[in-house]
JSON list of C-alpha atoms in Angstrom, two decimals:
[
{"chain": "A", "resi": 23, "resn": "UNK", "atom": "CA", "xyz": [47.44, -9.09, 149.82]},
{"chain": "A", "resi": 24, "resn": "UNK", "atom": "CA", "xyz": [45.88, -10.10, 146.96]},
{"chain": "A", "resi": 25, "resn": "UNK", "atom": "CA", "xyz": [47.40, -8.23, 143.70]},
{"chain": "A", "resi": 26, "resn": "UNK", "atom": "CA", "xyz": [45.29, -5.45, 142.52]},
{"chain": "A", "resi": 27, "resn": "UNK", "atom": "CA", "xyz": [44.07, -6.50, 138.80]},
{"chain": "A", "resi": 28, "resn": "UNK", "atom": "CA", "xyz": [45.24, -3.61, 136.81]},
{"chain": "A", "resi": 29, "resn": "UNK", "atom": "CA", "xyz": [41.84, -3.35, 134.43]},
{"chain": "A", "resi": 30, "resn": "UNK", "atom": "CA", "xyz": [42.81, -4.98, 131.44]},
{"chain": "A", "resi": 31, "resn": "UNK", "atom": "CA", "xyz": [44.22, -2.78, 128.11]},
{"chain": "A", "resi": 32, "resn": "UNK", "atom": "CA", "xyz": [40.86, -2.43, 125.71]},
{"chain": "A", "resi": 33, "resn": "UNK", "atom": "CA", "xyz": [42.76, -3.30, 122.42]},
{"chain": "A", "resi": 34, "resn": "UNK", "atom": "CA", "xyz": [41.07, -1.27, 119.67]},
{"chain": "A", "resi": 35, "resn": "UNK", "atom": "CA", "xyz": [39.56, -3.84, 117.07]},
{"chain": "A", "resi": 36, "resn": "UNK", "atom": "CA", "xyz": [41.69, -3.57, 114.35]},
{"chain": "A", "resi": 37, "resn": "UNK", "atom": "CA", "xyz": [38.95, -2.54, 111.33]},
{"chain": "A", "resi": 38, "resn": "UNK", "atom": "CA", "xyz": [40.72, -3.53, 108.31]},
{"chain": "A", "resi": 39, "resn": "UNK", "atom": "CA", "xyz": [40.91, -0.79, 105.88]},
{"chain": "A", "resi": 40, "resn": "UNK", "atom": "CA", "xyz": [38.16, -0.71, 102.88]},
{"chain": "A", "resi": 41, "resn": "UNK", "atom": "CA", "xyz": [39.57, 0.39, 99.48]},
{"chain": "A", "resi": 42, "resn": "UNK", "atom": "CA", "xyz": [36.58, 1.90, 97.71]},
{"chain": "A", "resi": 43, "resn": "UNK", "atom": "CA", "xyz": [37.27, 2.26, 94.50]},
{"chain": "A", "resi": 44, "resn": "UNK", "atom": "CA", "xyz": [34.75, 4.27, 92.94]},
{"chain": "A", "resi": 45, "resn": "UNK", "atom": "CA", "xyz": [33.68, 2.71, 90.07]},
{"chain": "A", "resi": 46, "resn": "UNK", "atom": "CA", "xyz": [34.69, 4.81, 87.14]},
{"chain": "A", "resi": 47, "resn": "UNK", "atom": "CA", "xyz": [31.30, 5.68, 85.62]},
{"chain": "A", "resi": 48, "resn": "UNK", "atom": "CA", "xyz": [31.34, 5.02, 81.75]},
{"chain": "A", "resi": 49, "resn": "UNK", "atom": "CA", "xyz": [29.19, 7.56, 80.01]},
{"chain": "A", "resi": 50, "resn": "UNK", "atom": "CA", "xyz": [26.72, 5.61, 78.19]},
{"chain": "A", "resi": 51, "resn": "UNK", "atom": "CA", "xyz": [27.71, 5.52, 74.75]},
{"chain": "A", "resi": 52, "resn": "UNK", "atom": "CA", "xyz": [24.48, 6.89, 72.81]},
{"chain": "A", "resi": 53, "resn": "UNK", "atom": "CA", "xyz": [24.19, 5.69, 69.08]},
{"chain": "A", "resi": 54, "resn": "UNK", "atom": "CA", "xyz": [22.76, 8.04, 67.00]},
{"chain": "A", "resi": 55, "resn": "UNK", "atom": "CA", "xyz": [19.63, 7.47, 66.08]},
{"chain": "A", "resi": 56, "resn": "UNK", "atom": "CA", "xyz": [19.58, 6.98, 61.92]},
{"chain": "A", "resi": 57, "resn": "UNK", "atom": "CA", "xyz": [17.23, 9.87, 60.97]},
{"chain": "A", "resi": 58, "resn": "UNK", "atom": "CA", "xyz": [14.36, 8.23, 59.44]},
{"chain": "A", "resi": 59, "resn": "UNK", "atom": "CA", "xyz": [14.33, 9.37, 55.95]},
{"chain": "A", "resi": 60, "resn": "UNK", "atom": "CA", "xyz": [11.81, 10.65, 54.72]},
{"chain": "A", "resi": 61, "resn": "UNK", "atom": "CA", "xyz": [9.70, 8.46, 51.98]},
{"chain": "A", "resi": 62, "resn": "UNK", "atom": "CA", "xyz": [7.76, 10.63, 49.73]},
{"chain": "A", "resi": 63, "resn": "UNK", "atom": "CA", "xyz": [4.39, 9.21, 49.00]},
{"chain": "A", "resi": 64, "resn": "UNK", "atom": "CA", "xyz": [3.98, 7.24, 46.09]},
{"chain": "A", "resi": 65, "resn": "UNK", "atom": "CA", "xyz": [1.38, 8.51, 44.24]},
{"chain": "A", "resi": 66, "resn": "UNK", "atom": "CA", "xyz": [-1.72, 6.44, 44.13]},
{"chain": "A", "resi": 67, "resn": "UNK", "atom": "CA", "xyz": [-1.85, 4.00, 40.99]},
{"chain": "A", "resi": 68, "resn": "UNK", "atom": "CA", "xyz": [-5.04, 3.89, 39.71]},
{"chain": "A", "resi": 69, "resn": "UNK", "atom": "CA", "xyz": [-6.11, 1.03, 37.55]},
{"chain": "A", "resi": 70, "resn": "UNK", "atom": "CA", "xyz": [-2.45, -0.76, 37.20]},
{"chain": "A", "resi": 71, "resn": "UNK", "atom": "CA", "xyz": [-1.02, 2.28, 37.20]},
{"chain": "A", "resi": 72, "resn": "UNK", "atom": "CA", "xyz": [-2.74, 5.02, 35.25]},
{"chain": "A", "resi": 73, "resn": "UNK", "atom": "CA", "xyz": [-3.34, 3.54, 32.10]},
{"chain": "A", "resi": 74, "resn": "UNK", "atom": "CA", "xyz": [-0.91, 4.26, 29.13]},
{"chain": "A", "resi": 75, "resn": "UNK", "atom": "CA", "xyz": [-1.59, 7.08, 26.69]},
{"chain": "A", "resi": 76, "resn": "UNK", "atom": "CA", "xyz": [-2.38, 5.54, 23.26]},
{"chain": "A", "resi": 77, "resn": "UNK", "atom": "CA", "xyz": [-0.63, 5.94, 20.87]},
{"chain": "A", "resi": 78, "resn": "UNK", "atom": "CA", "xyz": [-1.78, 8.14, 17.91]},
{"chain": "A", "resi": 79, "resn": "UNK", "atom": "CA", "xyz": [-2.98, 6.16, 15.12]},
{"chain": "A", "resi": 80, "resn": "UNK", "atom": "CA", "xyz": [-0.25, 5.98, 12.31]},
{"chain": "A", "resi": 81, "resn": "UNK", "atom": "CA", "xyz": [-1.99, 8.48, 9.59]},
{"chain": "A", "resi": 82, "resn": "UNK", "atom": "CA", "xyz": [-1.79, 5.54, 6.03]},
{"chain": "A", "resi": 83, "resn": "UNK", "atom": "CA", "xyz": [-0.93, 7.61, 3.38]},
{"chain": "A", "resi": 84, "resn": "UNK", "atom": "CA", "xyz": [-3.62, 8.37, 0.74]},
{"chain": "A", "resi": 85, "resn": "UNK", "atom": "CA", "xyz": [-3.63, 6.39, -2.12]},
{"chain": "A", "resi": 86, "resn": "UNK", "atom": "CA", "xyz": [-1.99, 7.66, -4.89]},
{"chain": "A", "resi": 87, "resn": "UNK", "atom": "CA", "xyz": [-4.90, 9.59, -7.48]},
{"chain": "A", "resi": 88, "resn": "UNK", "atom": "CA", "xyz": [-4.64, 7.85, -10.85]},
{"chain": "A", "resi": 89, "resn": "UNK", "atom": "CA", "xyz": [-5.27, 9.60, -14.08]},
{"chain": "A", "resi": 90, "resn": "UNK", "atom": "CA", "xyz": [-6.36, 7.48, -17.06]},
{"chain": "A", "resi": 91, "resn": "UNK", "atom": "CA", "xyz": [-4.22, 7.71, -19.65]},
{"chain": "A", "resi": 92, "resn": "UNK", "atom": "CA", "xyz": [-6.01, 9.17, -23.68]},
{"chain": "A", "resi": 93, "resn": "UNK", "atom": "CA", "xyz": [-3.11, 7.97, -25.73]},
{"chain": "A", "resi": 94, "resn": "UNK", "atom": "CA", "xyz": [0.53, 8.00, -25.35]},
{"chain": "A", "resi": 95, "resn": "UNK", "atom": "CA", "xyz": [2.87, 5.27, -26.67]},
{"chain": "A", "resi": 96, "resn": "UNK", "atom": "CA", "xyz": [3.58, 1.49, -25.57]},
{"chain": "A", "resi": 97, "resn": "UNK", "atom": "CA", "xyz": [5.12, -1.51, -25.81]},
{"chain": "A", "resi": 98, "resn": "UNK", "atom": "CA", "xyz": [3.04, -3.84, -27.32]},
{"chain": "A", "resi": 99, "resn": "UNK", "atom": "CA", "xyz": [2.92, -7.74, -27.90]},
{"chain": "A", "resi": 100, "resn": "UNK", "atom": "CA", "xyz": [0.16, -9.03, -30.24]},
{"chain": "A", "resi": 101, "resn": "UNK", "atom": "CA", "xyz": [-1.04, -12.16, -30.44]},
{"chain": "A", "resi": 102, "resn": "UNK", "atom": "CA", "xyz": [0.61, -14.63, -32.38]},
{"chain": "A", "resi": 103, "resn": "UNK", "atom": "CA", "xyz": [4.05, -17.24, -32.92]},
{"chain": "A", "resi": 104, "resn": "UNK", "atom": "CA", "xyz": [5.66, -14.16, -34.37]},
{"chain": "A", "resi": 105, "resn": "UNK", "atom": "CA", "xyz": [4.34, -11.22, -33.13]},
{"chain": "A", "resi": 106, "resn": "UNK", "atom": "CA", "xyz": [4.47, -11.69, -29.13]},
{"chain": "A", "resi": 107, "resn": "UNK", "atom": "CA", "xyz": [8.48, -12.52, -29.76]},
{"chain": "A", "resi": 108, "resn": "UNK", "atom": "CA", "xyz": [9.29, -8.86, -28.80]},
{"chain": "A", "resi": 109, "resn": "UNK", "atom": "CA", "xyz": [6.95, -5.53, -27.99]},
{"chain": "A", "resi": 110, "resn": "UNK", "atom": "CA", "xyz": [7.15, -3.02, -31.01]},
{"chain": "A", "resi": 111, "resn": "UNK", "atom": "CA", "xyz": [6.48, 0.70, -30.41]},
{"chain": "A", "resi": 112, "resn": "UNK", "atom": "CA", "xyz": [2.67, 1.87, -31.42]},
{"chain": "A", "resi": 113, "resn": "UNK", "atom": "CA", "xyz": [1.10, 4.99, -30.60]},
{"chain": "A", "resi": 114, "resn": "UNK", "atom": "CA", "xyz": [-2.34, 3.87, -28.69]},
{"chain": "A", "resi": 115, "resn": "UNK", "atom": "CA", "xyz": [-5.42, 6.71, -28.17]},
{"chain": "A", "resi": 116, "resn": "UNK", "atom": "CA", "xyz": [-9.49, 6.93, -27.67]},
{"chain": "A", "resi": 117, "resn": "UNK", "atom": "CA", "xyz": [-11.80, 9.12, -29.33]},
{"chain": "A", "resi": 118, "resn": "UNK", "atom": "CA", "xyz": [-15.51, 8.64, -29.33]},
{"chain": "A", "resi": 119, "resn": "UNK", "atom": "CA", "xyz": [-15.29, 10.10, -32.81]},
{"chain": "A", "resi": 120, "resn": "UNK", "atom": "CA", "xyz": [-16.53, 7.73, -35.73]},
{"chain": "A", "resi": 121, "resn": "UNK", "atom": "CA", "xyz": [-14.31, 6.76, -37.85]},
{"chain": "A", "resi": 122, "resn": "UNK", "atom": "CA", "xyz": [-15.64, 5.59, -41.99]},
{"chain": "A", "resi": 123, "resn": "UNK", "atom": "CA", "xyz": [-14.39, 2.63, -43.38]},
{"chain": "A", "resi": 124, "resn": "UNK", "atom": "CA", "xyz": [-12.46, 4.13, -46.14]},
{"chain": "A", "resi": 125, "resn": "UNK", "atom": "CA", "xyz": [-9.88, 4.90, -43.30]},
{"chain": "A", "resi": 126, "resn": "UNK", "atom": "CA", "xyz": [-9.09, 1.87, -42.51]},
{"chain": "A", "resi": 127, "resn": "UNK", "atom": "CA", "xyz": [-7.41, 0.73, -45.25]},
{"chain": "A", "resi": 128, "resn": "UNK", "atom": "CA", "xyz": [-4.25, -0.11, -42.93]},
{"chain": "A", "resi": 129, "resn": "UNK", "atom": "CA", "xyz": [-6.28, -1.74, -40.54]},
{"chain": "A", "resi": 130, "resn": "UNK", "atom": "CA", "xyz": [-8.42, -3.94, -43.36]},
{"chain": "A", "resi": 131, "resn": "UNK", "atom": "CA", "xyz": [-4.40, -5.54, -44.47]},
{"chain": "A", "resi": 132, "resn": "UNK", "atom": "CA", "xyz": [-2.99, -6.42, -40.83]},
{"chain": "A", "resi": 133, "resn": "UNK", "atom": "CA", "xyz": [-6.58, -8.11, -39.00]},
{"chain": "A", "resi": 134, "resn": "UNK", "atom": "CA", "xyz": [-8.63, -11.01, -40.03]},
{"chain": "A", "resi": 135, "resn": "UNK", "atom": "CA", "xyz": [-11.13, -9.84, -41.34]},
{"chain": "A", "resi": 136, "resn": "UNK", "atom": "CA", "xyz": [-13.57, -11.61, -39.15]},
{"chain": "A", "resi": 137, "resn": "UNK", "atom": "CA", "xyz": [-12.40, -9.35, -36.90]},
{"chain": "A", "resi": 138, "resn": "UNK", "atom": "CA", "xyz": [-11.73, -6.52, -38.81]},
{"chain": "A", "resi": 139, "resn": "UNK", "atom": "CA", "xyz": [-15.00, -6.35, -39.99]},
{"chain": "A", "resi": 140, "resn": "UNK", "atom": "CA", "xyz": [-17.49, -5.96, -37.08]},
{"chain": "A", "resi": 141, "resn": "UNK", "atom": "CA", "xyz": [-15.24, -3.40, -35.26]},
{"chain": "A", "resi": 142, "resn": "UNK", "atom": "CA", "xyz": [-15.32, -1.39, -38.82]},
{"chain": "A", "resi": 143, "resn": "UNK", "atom": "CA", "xyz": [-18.95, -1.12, -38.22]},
{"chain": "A", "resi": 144, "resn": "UNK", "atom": "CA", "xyz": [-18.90, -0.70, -35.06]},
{"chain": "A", "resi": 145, "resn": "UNK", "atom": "CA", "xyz": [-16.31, 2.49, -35.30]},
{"chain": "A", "resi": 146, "resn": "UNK", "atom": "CA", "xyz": [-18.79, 3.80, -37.75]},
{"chain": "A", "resi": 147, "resn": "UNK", "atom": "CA", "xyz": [-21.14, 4.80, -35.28]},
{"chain": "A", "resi": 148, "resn": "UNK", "atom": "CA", "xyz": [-18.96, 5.68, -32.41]},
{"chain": "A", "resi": 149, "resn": "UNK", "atom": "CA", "xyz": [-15.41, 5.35, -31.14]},
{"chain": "A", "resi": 150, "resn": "UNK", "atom": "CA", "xyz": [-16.89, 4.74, -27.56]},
{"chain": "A", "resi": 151, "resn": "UNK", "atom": "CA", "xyz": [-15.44, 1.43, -26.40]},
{"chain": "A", "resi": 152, "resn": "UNK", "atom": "CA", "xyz": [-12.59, 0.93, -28.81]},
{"chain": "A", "resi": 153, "resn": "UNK", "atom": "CA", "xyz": [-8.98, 1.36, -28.44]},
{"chain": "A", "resi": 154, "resn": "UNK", "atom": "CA", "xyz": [-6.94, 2.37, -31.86]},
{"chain": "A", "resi": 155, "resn": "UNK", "atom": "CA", "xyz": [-3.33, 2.30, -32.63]},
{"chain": "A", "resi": 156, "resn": "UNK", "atom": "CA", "xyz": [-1.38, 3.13, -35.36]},
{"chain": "A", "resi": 157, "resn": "UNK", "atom": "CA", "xyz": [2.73, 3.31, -35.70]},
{"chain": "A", "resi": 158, "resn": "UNK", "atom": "CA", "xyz": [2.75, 7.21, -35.13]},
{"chain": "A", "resi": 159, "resn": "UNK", "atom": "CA", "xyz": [1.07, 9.62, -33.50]},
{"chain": "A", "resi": 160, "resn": "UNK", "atom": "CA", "xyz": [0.18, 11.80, -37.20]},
{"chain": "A", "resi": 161, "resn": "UNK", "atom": "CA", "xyz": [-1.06, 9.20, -38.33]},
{"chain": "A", "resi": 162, "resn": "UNK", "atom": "CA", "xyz": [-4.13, 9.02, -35.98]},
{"chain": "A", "resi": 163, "resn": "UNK", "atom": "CA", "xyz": [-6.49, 9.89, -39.17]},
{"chain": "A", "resi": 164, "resn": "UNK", "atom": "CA", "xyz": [-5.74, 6.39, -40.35]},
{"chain": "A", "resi": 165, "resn": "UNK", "atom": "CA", "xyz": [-5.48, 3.98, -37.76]},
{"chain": "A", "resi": 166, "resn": "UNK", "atom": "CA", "xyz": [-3.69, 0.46, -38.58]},
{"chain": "A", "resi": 167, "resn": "UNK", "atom": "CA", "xyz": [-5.58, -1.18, -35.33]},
{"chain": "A", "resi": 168, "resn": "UNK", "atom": "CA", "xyz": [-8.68, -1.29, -33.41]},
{"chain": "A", "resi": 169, "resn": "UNK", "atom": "CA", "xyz": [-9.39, -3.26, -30.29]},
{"chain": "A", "resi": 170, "resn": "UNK", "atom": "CA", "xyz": [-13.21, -3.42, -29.12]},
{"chain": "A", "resi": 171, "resn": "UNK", "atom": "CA", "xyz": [-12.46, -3.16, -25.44]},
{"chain": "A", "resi": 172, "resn": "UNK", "atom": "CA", "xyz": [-16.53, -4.50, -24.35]},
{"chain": "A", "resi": 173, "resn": "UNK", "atom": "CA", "xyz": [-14.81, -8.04, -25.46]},
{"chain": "A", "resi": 174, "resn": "UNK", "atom": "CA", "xyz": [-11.41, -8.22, -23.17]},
{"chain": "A", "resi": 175, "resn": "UNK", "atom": "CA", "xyz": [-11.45, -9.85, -20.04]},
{"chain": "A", "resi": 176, "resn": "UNK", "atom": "CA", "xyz": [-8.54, -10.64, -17.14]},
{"chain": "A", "resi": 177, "resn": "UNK", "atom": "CA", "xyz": [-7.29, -7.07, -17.29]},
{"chain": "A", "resi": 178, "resn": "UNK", "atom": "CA", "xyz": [-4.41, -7.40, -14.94]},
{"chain": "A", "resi": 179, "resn": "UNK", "atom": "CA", "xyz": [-0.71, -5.87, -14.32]},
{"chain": "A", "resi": 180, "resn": "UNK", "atom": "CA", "xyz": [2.20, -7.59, -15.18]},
{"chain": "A", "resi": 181, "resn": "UNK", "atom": "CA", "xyz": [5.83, -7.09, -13.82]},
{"chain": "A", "resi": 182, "resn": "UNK", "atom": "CA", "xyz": [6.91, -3.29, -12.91]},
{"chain": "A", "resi": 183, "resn": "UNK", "atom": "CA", "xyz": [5.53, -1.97, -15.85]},
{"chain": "A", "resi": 184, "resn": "UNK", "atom": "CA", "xyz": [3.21, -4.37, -17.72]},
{"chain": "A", "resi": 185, "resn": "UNK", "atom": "CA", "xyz": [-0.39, -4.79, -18.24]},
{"chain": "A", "resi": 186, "resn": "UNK", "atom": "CA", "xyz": [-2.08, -7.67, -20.30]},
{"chain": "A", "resi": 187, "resn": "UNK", "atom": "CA", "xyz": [-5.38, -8.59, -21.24]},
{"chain": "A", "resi": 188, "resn": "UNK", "atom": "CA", "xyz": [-7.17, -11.20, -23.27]},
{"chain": "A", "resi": 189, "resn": "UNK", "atom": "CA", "xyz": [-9.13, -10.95, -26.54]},
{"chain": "A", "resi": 190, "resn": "UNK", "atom": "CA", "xyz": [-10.98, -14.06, -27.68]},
{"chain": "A", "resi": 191, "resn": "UNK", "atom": "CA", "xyz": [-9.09, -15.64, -25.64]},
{"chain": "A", "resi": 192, "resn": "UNK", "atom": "CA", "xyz": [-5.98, -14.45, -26.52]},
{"chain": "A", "resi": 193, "resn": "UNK", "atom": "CA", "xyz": [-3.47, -12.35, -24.73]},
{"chain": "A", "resi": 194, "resn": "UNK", "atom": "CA", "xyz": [-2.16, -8.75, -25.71]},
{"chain": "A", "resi": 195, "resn": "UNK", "atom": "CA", "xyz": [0.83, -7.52, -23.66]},
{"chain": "A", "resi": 196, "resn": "UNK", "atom": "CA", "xyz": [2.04, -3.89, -23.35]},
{"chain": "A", "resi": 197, "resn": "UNK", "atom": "CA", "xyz": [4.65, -2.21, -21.62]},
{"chain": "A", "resi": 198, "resn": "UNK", "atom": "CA", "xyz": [4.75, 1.70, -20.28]},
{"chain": "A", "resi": 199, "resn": "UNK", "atom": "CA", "xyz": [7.87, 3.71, -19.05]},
{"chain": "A", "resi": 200, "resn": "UNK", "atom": "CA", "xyz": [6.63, 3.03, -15.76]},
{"chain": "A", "resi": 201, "resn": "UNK", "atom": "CA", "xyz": [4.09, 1.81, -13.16]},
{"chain": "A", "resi": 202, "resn": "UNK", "atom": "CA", "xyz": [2.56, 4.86, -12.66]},
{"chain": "A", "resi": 203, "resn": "UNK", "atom": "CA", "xyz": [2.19, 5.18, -16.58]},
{"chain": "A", "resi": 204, "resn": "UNK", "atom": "CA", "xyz": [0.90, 1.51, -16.71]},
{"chain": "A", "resi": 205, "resn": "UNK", "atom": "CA", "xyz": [-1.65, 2.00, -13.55]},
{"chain": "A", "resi": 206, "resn": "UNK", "atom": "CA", "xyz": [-2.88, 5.03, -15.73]},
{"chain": "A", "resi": 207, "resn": "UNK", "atom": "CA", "xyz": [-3.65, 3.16, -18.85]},
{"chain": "A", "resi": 208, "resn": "UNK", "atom": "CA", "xyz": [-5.11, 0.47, -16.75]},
{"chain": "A", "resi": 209, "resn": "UNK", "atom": "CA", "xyz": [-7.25, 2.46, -15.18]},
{"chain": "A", "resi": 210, "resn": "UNK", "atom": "CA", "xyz": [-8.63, 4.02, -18.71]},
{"chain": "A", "resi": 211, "resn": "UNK", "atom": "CA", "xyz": [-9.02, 0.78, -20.26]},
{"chain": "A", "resi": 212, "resn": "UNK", "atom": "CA", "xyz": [-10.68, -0.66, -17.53]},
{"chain": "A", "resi": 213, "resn": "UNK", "atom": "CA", "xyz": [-13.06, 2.42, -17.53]},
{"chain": "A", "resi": 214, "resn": "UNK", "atom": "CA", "xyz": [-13.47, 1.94, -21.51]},
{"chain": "A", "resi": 215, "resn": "UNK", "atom": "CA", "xyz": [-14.00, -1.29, -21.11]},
{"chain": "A", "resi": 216, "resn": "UNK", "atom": "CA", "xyz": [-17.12, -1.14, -19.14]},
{"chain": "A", "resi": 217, "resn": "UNK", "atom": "CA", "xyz": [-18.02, 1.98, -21.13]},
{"chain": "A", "resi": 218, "resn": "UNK", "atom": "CA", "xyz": [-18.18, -0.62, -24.03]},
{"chain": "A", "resi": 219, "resn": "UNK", "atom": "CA", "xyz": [-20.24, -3.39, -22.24]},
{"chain": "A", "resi": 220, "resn": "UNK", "atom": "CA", "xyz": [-22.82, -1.04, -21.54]},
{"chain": "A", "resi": 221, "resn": "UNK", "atom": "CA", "xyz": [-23.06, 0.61, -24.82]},
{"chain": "A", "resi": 222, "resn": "UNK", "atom": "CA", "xyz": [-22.42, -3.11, -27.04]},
{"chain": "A", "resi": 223, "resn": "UNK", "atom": "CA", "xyz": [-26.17, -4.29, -26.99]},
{"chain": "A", "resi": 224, "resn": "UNK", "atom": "CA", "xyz": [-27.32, -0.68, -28.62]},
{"chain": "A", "resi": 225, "resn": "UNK", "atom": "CA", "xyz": [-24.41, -0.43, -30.83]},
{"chain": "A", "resi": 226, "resn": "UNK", "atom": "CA", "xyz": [-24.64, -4.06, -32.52]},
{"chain": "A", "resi": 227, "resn": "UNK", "atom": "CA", "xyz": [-28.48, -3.57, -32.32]},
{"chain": "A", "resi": 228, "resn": "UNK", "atom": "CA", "xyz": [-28.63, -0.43, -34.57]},
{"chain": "A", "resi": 229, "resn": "UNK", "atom": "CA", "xyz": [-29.74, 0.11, -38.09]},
{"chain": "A", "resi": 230, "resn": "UNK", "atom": "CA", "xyz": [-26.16, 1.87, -38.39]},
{"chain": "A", "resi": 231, "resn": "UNK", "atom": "CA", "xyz": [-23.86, -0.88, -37.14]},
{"chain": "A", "resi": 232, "resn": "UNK", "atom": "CA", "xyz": [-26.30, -3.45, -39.19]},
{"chain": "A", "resi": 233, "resn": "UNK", "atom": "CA", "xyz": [-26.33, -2.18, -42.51]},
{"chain": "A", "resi": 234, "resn": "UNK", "atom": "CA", "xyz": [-22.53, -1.41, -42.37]},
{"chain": "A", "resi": 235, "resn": "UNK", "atom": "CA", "xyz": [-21.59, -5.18, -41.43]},
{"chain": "A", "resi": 236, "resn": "UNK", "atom": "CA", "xyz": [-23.58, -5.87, -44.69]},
{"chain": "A", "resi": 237, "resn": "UNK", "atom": "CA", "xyz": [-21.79, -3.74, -47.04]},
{"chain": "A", "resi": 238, "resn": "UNK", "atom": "CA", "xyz": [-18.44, -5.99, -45.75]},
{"chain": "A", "resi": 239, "resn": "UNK", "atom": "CA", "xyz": [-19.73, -8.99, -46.45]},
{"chain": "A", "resi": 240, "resn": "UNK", "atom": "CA", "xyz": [-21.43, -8.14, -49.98]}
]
C-alpha cells in the first residue's frame, strides 16, 4: 500500500520585521520677520530744497555828521626854508566881518606885501572867503595873518591828523588834536573856499576893493 502523503506543513513566510521609525518631525524654525520700520516721509524739496532764507542785509553804519570848525587852534607849517621846519601854535577863525587896514599892522610886517596887499582890500569889504590867524585867541581884533581861501587848491588830509593845502603854489600844513578835529576844519575850509570862488569876481570887481588896492600902492 502506497504510503498516505501526510499534506505537507504550510511554513508561515517568515515577513521580516519593519522598524518604522517615525521620523522625528522638526518644527520648522520660523525667523522672525524684521518689522519693517517705518520711514517717515521726507518732506517734498521744492526747488533744491526750499530755498535758503537771505540773509538780512548788514545795516553800514551812517557816516559820521561833520561840523565845520569857526576857529580853534592848530598846528601850522608856513611856507618857507625856515618856517615849515616845525608847526607853531596859532589861533585860526572866520568872520565875514570887515576888517580896516589900520588893523593889520601885524599882518603888513610878516607877508609880502604883494600879498599882503590885495587881501587888505579885500578884508575891507568882507571877511567872506578869508581865513585869519593870529598867535592868541584876544588878539582876534588884530590879526597877524590872512589867507584868501578862493585861491587854495589840493585841499587834502594828511596823516591821522593833518590837512594841507596849496597857495600859489605853495603848501601850508596844519595839524589838529585829532581826525575828527581835522575832518571838521576841512570841511569849513572847503566850504569857505568855494564861498570865496563865488564871491572873488564881485569882490575884486568893486569900487570898494579897487580904490583900497590904490591907497597901498600910492
Amino acid at each position: 500500500m502506497s504510503e498516505v502523503q501526510k499534506p505537507a506543513e504550510e511554513t508561515p513566510a517568515v515577513v521580516p520585521e519593519t522598524t518604522t521609525t517615525a521620523a522625528t518631525e522638526t518644527p520648522a524654525v520660523t525667523e522672525p520677520v524684521a518689522a519693517a520700520t517705518a520711514t517717515p516721509e521726507e518732506p517734498v524739496k521744492a526747488a533744491e530744497e526750499a530755498p535758503a532764507a537771505e540773509e538780512p542785509a548788514k545795516e553800514e553804519p551812517a557816516p559820521k555828521e561833520i561840523t565845520p570848525a569857526t576857529d580853534g587852534q592848530l598846528g601850522y607849517k608856513a611856507p618857507g626854508l625856515v618856517k615849515s621846519f616845525r608847526f607853531v601854535k596859532r589861533h585860526f577863525w572866520f568872520s565875514e566881518e570887515p576888517v580896516e587896514s589900520k588893523q593889520l599892522i601885524s599882518y603888513f610886517q610878516n607877508e609880502k606885501l604883494s600879498f599882503a596887499h590885495p587881501n587888505a582890500a579885500w578884508a575891507s569889504q568882507t571877511g567872506k572867503g578869508l581865513l585869519f590867524f593870529a598867535k592868541r585867541a584876544e588878539d582876534k581884533a588884530n590879526p597877524a595873518g590872512i589867507i584868501n581861501l578862493s585861491d587854495v587848491t589840493d585841499i587834502a588830509k594828511d596823516g591821522s591828523n593833518e590837512f594841507i593845502f596849496k597857495l600859489h603854489g605853495q603848501k601850508h600844513t596844519f595839524q589838529a588834536t585829532d581826525a575828527d578835529e581835522r575832518d571838521s576844519w576841512i570841511a569849513a575850509i572847503e566850504a569857505k573856499s568855494a564861498e570865496g570862488k563865488a564871491a572873488k569876481e564881485e569882490i575884486v570887481g568893486g569900487e570898494g576893493y579897487k580904490s583900497e588896492l590904490e591907497k597901498f600902492s600910492t
